[in-house]
mmCIF file of C-alpha atoms in Angstrom:
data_model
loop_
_atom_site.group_PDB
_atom_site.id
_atom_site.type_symbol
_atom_site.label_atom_id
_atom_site.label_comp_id
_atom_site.label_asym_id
_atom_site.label_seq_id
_atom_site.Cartn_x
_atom_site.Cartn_y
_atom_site.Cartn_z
ATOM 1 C CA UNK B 1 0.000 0.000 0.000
ATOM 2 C CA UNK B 2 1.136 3.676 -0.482
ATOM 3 C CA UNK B 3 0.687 6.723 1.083
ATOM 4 C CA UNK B 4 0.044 9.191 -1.803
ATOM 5 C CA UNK B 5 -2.594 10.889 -3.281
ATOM 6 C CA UNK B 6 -1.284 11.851 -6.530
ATOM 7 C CA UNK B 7 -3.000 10.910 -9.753
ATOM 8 C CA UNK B 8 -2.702 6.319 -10.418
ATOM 9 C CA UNK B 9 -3.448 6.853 -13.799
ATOM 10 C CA UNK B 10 -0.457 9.735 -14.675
ATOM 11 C CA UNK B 11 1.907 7.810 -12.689
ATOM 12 C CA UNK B 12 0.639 4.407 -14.590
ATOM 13 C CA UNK B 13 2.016 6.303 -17.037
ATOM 14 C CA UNK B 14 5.089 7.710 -16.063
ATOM 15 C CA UNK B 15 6.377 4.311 -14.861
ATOM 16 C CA UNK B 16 5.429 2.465 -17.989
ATOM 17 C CA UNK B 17 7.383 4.945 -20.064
ATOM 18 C CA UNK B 18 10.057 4.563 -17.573
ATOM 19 C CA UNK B 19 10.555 0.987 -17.963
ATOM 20 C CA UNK B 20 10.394 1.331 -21.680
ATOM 21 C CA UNK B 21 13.483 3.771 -21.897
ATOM 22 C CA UNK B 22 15.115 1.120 -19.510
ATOM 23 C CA UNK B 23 14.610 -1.831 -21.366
ATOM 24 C CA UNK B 24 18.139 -3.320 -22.266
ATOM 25 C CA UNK B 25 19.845 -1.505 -19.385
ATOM 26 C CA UNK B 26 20.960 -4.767 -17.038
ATOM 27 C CA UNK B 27 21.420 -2.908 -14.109
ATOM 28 C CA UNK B 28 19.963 1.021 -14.547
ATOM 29 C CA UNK B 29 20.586 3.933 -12.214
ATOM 30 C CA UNK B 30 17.515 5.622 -11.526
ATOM 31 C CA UNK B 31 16.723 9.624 -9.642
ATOM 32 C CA UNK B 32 13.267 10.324 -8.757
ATOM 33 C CA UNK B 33 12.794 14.147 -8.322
ATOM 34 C CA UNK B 34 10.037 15.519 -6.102
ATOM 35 C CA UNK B 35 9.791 11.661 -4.943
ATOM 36 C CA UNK B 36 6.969 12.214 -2.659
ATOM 37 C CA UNK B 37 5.197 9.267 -1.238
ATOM 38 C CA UNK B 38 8.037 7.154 -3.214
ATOM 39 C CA UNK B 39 5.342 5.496 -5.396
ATOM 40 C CA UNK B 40 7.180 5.873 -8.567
ATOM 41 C CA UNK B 41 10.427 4.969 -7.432
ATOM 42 C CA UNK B 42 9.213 2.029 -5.140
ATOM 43 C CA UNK B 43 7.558 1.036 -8.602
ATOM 44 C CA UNK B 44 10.563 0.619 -10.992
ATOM 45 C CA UNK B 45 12.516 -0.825 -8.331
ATOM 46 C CA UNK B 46 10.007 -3.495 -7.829
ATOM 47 C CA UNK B 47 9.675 -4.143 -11.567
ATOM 48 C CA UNK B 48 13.267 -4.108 -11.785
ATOM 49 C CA UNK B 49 15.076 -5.497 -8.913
ATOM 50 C CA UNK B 50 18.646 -5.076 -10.001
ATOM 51 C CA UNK B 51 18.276 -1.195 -10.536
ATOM 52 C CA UNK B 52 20.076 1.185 -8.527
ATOM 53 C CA UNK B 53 17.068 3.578 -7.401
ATOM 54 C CA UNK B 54 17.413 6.728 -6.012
ATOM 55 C CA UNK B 55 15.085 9.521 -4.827
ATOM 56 C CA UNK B 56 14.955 13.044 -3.105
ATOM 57 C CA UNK B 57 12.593 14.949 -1.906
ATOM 58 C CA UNK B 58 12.847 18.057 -0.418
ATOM 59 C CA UNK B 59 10.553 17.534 2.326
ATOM 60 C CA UNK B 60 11.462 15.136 5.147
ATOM 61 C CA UNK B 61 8.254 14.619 6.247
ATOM 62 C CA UNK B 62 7.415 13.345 2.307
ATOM 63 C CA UNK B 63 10.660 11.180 2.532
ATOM 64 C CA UNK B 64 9.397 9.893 5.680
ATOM 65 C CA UNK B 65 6.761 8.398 4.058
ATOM 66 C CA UNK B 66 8.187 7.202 1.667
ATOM 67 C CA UNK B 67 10.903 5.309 3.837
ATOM 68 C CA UNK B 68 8.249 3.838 5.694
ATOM 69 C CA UNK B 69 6.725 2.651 2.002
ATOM 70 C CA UNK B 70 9.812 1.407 1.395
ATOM 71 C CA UNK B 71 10.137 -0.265 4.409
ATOM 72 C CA UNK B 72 6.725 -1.845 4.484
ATOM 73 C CA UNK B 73 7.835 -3.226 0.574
ATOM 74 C CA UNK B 74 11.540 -3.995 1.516
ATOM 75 C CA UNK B 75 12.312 -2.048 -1.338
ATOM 76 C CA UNK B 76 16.030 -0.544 -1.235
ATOM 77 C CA UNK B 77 15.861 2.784 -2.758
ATOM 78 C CA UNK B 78 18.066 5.274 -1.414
ATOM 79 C CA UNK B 79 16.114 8.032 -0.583
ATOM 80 C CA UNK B 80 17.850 11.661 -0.193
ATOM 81 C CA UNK B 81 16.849 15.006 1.265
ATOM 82 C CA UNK B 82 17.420 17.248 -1.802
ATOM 83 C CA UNK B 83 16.190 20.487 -3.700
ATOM 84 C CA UNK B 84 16.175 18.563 -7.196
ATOM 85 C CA UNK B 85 19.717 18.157 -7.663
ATOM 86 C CA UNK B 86 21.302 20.097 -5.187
ATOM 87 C CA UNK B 87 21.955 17.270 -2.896
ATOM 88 C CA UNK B 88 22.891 14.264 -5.666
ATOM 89 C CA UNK B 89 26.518 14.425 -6.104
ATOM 90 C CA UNK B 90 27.973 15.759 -8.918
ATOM 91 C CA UNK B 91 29.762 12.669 -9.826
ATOM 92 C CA UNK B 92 26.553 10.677 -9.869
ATOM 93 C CA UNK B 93 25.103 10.042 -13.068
ATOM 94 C CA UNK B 94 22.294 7.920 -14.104
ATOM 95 C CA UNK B 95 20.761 6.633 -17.075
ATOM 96 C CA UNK B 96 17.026 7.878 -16.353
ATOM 97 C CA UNK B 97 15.391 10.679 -14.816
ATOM 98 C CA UNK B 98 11.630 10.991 -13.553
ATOM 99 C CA UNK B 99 10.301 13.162 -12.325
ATOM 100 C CA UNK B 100 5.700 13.783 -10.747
ATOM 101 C CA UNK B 101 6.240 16.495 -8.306
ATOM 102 C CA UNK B 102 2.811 17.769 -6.937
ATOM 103 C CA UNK B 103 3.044 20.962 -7.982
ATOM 104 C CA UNK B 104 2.329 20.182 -11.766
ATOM 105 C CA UNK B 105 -1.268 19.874 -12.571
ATOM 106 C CA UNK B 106 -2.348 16.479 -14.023
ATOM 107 C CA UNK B 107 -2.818 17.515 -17.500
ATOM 108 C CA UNK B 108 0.543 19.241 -17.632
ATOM 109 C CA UNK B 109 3.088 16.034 -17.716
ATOM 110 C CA UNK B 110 1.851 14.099 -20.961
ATOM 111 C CA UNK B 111 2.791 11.680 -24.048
ATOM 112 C CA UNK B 112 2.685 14.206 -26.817
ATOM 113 C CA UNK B 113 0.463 12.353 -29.492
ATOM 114 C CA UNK B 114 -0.210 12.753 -33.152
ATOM 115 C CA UNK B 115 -2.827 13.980 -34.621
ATOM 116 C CA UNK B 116 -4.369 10.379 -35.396
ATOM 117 C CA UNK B 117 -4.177 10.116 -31.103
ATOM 118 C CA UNK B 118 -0.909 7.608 -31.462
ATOM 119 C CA UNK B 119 1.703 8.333 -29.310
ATOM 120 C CA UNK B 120 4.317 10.819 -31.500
ATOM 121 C CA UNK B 121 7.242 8.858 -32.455
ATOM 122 C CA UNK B 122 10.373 10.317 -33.921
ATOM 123 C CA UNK B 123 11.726 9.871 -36.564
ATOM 124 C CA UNK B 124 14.346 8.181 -34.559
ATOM 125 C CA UNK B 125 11.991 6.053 -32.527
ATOM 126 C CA UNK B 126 11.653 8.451 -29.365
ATOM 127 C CA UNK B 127 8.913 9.318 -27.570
ATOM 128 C CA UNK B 128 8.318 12.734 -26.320
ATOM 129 C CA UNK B 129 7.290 13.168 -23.081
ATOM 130 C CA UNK B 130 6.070 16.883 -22.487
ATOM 131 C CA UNK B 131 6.324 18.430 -19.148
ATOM 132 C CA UNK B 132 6.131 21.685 -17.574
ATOM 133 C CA UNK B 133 8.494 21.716 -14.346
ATOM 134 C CA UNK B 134 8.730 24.893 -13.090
ATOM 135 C CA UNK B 135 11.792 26.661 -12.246
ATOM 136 C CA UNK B 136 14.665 24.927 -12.265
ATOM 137 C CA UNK B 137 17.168 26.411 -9.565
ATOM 138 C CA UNK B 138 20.187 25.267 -11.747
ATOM 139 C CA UNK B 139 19.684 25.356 -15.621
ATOM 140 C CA UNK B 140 23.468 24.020 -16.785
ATOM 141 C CA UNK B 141 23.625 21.644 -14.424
ATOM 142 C CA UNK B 142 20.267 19.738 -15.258
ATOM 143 C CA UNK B 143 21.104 19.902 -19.024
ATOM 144 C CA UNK B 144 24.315 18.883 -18.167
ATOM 145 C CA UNK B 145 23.420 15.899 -16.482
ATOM 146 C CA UNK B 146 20.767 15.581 -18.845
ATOM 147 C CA UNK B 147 23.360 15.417 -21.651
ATOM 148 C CA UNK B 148 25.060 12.634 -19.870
ATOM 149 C CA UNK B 149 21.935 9.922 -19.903
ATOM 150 C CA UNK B 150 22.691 7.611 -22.668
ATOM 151 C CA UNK B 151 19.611 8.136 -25.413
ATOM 152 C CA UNK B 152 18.743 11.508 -24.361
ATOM 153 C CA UNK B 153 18.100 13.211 -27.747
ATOM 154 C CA UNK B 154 17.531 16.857 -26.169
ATOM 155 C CA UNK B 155 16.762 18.046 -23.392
ATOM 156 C CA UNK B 156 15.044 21.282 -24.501
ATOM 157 C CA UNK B 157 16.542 23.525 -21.887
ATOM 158 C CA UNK B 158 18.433 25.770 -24.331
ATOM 159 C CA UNK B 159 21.042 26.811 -22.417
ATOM 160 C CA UNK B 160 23.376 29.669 -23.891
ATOM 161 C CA UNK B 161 21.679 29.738 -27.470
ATOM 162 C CA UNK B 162 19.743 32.767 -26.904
ATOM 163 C CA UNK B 163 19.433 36.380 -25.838
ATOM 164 C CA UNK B 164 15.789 37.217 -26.041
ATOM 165 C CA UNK B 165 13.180 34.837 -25.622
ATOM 166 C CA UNK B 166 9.426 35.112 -26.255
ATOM 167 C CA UNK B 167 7.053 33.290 -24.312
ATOM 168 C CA UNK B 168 3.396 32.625 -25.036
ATOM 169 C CA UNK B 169 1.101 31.492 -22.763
ATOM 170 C CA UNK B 170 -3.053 31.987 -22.516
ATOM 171 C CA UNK B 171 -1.970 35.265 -20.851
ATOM 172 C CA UNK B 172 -0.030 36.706 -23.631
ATOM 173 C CA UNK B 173 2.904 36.747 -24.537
ATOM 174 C CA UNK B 174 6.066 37.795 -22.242
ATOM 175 C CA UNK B 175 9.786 39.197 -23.774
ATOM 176 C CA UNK B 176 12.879 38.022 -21.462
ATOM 177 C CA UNK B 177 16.101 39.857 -22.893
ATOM 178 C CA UNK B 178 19.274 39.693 -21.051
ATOM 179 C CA UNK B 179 21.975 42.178 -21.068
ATOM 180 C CA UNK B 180 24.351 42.116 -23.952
ATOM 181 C CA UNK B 181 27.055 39.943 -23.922
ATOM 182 C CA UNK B 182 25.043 37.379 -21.494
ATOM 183 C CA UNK B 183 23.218 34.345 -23.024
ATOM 184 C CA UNK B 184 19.525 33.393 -21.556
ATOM 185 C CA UNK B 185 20.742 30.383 -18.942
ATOM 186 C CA UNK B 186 24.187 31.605 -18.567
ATOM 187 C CA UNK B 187 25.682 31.855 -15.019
ATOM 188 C CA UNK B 188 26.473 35.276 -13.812
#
């Protein structure tokens, strides 16, 4: 049993396509961001027993229960007191990255689709997952470790590509320039 009351269905989801990108991987190294109750990550470790799963949260009293769901499976995640990745070490890297904090609306983390109502495929086979996450306190180093994940074909962070971006949104649309000389996601 878990302690959550996040959406079954989206996280149905999220761990289906999870298992799908890890498919071939013997032995996968796994971060759950925003872990919660640890229903996602006590999921793919269960379905795959030889992963290395790890997940932060950065509430204790969320990674308490989640520990105690853990526990009560005698799962072995390694669960982490973190703000996303501020706590992982740098050196870490793994080869997938979920991610259902509460904070995104249910709609908001989906399989994009086709027109036909397929699930959009690349041309290079990939899924697209699409997903609205907020801020993210550190831009370069997400896309950086990002970048690292074997099979990642972009991580749509565009980091140092731009000086101006537009931004539409069902409340108009929003300019961000940055000084010159400074690229949007650049460090100071």
């Amino acid at each position: 049993m878990f302690l959550a009351g996040l959406d079954m269905a989206l996280r149905r989801q999220l761990v289906d396509l999870a298992l799908d990108r890890l498919r071939g991987i013997a032995a996968p190294r796994v971060l759950d961001l925003g872990t919660g109750s640890g229903a996602i990550a006590l999921a793919l470790q269960h379905e795959r027993p030889a992963a290395q799963v790890w997940a932060v949260d950065r509430s204790p009293q969320a990674l308490n229960v989640a520990r105690r769901n853990g526990e009560a499976l005698r799962l072995p995640v390694r669960w982490h007191t973190s703000d996303w990745l501020s706590g992982v070490p740098h050196d870490q890297r793994f080869d997938l990255i979920v991610s259902n904090p509460p904070y995104i609306a249910t709609g908001e983390l989906a399989l994009r689709r086709a027109k036909d109502g397929h699930a959009f495929v690349t041309d290079g086979g990939h899924w697209i997952l699409d997903a609205h996450l907020g801020r993210i306190p550190d831009p370069p180093r997400l896309a950086d470790a990002l970048s690292a994940i074997p099979g990642i074909v972009d991580h749509g962070l565009f980091i140092g590509i731009a000086s101006t971006v537009v931004l539409a949104s069902p409340n108009g649309i929003r300019i961000i320039e940055r000084p010159a000389g400074r690229l949007i996601g650049e460090s100071k």
